[in-house]
Each structure stands twice: as C-alpha cells, then as structure tokens.
mmCIF file of C-alpha atoms in Angstrom:
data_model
loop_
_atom_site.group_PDB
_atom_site.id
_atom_site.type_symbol
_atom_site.label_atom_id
_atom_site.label_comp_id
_atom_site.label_asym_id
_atom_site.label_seq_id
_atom_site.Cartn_x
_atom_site.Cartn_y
_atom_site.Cartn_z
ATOM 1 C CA UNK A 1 252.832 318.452 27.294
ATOM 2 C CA UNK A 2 252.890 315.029 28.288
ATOM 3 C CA UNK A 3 255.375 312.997 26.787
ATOM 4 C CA UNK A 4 254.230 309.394 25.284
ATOM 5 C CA UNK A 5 256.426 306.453 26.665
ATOM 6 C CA UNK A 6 257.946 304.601 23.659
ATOM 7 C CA UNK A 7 256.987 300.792 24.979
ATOM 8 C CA UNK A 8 253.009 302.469 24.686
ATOM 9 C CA UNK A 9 253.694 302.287 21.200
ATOM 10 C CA UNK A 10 255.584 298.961 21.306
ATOM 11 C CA UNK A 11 252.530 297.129 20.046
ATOM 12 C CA UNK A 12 250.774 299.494 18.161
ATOM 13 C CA UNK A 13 252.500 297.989 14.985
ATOM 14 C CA UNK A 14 252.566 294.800 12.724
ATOM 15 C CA UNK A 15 256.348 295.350 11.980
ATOM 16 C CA UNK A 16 257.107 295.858 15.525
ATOM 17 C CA UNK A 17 258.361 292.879 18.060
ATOM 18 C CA UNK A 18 255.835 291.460 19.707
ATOM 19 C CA UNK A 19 255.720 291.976 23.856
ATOM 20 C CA UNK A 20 253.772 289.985 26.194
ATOM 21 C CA UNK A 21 250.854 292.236 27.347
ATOM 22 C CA UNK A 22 250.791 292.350 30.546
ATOM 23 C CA UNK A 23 247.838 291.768 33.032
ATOM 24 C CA UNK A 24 245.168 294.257 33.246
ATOM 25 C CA UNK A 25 246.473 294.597 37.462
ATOM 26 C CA UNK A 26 249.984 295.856 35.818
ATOM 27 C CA UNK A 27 248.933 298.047 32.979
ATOM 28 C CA UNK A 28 250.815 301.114 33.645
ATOM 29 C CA UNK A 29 248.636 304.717 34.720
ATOM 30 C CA UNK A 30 250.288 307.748 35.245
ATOM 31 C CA UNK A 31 248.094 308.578 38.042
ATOM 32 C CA UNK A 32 249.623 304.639 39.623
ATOM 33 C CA UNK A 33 246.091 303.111 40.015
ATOM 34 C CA UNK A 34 245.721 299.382 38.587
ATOM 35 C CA UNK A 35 242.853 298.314 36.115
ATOM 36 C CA UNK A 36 240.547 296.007 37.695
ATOM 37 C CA UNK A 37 240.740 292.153 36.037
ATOM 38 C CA UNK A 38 236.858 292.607 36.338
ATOM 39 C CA UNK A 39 236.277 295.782 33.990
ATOM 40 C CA UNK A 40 233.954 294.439 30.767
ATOM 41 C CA UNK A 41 236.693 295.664 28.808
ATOM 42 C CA UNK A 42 239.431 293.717 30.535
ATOM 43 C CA UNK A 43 236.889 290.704 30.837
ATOM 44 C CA UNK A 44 236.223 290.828 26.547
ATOM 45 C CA UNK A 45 239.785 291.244 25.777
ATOM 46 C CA UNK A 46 240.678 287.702 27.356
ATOM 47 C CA UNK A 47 237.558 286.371 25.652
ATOM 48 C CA UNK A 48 238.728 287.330 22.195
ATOM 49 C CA UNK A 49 241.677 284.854 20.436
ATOM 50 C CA UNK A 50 243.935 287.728 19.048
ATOM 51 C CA UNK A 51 246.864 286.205 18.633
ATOM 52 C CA UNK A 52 244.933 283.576 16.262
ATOM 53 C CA UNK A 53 243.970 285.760 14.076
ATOM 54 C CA UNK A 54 246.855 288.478 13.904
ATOM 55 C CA UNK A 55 248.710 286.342 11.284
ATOM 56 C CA UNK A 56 246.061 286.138 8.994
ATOM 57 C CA UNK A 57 245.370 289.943 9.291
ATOM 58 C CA UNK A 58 249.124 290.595 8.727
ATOM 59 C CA UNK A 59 249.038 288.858 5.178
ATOM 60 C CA UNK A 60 246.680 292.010 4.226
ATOM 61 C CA UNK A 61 249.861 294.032 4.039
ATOM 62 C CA UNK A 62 252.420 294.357 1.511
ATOM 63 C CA UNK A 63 255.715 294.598 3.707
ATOM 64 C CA UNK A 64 257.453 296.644 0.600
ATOM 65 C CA UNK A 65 254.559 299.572 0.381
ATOM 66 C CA UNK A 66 253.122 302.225 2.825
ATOM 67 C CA UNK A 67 253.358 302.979 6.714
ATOM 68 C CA UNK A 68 253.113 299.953 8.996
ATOM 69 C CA UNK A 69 250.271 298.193 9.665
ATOM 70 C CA UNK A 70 248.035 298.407 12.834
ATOM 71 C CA UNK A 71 247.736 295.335 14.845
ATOM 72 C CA UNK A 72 244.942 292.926 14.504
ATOM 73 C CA UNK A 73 244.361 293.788 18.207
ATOM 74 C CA UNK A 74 244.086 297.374 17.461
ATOM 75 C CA UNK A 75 241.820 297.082 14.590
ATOM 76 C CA UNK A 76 239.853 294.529 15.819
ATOM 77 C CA UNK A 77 238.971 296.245 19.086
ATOM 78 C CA UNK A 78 238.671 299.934 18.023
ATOM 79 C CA UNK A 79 235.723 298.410 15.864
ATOM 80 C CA UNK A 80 234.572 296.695 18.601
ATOM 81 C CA UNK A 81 234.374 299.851 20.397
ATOM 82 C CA UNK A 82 232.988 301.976 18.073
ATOM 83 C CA UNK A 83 229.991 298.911 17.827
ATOM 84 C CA UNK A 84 229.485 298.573 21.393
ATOM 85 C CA UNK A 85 229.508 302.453 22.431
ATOM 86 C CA UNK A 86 227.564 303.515 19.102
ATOM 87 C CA UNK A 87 229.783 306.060 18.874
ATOM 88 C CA UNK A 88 231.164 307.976 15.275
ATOM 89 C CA UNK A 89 234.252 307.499 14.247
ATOM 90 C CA UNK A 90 236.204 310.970 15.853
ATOM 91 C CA UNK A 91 234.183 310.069 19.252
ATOM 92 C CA UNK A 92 235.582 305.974 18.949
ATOM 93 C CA UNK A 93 238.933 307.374 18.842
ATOM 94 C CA UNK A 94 238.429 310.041 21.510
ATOM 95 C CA UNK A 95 236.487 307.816 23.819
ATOM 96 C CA UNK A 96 239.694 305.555 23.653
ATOM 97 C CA UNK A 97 241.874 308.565 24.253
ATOM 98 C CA UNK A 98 240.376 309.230 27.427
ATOM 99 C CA UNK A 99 239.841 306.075 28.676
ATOM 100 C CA UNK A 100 242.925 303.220 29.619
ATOM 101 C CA UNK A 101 240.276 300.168 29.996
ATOM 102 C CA UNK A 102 239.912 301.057 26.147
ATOM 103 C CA UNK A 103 243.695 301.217 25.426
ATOM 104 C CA UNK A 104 244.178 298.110 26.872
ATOM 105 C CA UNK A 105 241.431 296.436 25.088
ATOM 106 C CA UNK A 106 242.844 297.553 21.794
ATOM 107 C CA UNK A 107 246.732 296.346 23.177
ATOM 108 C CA UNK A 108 248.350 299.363 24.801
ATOM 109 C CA UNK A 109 250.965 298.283 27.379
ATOM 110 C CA UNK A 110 250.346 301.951 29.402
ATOM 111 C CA UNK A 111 248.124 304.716 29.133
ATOM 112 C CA UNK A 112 248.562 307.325 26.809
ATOM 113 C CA UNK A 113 247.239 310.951 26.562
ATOM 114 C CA UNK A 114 247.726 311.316 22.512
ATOM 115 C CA UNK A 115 245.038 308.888 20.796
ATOM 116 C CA UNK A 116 247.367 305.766 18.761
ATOM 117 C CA UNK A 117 245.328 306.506 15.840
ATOM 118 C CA UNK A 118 243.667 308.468 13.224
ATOM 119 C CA UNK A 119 239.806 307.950 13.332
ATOM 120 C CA UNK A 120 240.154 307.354 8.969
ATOM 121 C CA UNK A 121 242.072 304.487 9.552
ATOM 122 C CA UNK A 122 238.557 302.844 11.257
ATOM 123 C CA UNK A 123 237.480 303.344 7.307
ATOM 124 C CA UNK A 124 240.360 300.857 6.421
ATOM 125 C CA UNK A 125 239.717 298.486 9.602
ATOM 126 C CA UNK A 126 236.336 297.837 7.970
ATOM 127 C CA UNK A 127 237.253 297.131 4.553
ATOM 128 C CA UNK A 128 240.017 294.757 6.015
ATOM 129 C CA UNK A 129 237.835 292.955 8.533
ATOM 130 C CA UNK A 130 235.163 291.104 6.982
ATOM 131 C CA UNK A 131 232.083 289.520 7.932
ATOM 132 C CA UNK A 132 233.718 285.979 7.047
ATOM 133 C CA UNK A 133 236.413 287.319 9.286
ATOM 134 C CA UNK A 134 234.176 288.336 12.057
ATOM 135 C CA UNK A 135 232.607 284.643 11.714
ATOM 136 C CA UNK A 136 235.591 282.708 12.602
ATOM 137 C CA UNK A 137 236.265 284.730 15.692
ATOM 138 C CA UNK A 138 233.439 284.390 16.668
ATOM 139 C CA UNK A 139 233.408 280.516 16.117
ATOM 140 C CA UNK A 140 236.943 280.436 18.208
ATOM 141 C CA UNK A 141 234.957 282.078 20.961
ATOM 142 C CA UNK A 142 232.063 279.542 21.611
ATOM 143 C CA UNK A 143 234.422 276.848 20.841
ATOM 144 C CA UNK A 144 237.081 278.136 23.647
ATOM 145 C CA UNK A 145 233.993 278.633 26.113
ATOM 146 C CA UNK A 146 232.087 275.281 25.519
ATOM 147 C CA UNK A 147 236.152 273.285 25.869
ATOM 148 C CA UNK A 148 236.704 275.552 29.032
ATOM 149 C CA UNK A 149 233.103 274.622 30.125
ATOM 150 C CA UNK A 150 233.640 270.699 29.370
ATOM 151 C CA UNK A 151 236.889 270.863 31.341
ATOM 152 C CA UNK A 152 235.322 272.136 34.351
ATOM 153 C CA UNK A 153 232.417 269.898 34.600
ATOM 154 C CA UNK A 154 234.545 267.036 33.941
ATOM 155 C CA UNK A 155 236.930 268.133 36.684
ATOM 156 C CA UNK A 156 233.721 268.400 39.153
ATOM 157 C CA UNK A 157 232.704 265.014 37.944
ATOM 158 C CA UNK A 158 236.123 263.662 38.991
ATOM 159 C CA UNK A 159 236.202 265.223 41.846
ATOM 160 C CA UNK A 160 232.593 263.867 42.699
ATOM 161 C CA UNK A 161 234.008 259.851 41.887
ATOM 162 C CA UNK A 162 236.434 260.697 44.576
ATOM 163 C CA UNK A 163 234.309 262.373 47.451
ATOM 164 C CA UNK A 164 232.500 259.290 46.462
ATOM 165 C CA UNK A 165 235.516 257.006 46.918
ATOM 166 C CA UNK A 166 236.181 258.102 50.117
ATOM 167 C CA UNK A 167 233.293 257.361 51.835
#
C-alpha cells in the first residue's frame, strides 16, 4: 500500500495553514512526470478566483462543532467536476482519484492514490454553494478577463504610439 504524503493533505482543510500551490509544471507525481500548464483543468483552475471566495465559504462553519471543513477549492471544483464530466457522485470522486489534473484542480499539492474525500460530502458542497454563490464567481471571472483584456489592448495601443514615434 501506498503511503499518502502528509503536505497532499496540507490543503485539504479550512483549519489547516494555507501553502502556496504550486505551478501545475511542479505538482508532484510519483511516476516524476510534470502536468502540462496547458491541460483544461490546469487552464480553469487559474481562471477561477479561489482565494476570493474561500473566506466567505469558511464563515459556513462553526469552528467549535464537527470535523474540519473542506476548502472552498475543494468543494468548489469537485462540483465543477462532477458538472463538467456528468458523472454520479461515487464516479466524481473516483474520476478524481485516478486522475492528478483533477487533484490539482480541486488544490492537491501531489498526487494521491486514496481519494481526499467521501462522495456524501458532494451532498453538503451543494447545499453550501448556492446559485447566488455561483453568480458572483462567475461575475469575478468576466470581470478579471475583460480588465486582463483592456490591459493588453491598451499595452498594444502604447506600443503602436511608439512604433509610431519612431518613425
């Protein structure tokens, strides 16, 4: 049996402290291949703002009562999964099992052989993740694109004036 690293499960948790995660090029596989920074998965988890919303998700929690709370990240992106693939609950959870492009969409630092959760706890992902939720993601997500887009077609417009200048 393959033994689970402990920093795989150093984000797994609200209560835990949080790591950098590093780039998709230095996720750790136990077979030492790299994840390509052009995977969809790799591509949609820069996309998404987690760290704006993982606050907000925390507050859900009482810090007194029950077992530590998943991360936003985690939550967020095993429903994302399960939505994407069309997949059932048991097969979201094995399909991110098997797969470390999944793990690291859902915040993994390294691949893992034992799945980090419990396909019921998708059952409490969706009663804590709302559509109003889902909303203002979604809004931070066209607003980062379209300020990202502005800045580059300003920059090409600058750079234009000065081609321009120089002749």
């Amino acid at each position: 049996m393959i033994e689970t690293p402990p920093s795989c499960w150093s984000r797994t948790n609200v209560s835990k402290e949080e790591q950098p995660l590093p780039p998709p090029e230095k996720f750790e596989l136990p077979f030492e291949g790299k994840l390509s920074p052009n995977n969809r998965w790799v591509i949609m988890a820069e996309l998404i703002p987690w760290d704006d919303f993982e606050e907000e998700y925390a507050k859900l929690f009482s810090a007194e009562k029950g077992a530590p709370a998943k991360l936003f990240r985690m939550a967020l992106g095993t429903l994302i999964i399960k939505e994407k693939l069309g997949t059932s609950d048991r097969e979201t959870i094995e399909q991110i099992r098997e797969n470390p492009y999944l793990q690291y969409f859902i915040g993994l630092n390294c691949y893992q052989q034992e799945p980090p959760l419990e396909s019921s706890m998708l059952v409490h992902f969706r009663k804590r993740i709302d559509g109003e939720l889902i909303n203002k993601i979604n809004k931070k997500i066209v607003k980062r694109e379209i300020d990202k887009s502005d800045k580059e077609v300003k920059k090409r417009i600058v750079s234009k004036k000065k081609e321009k200048n120089k002749k």
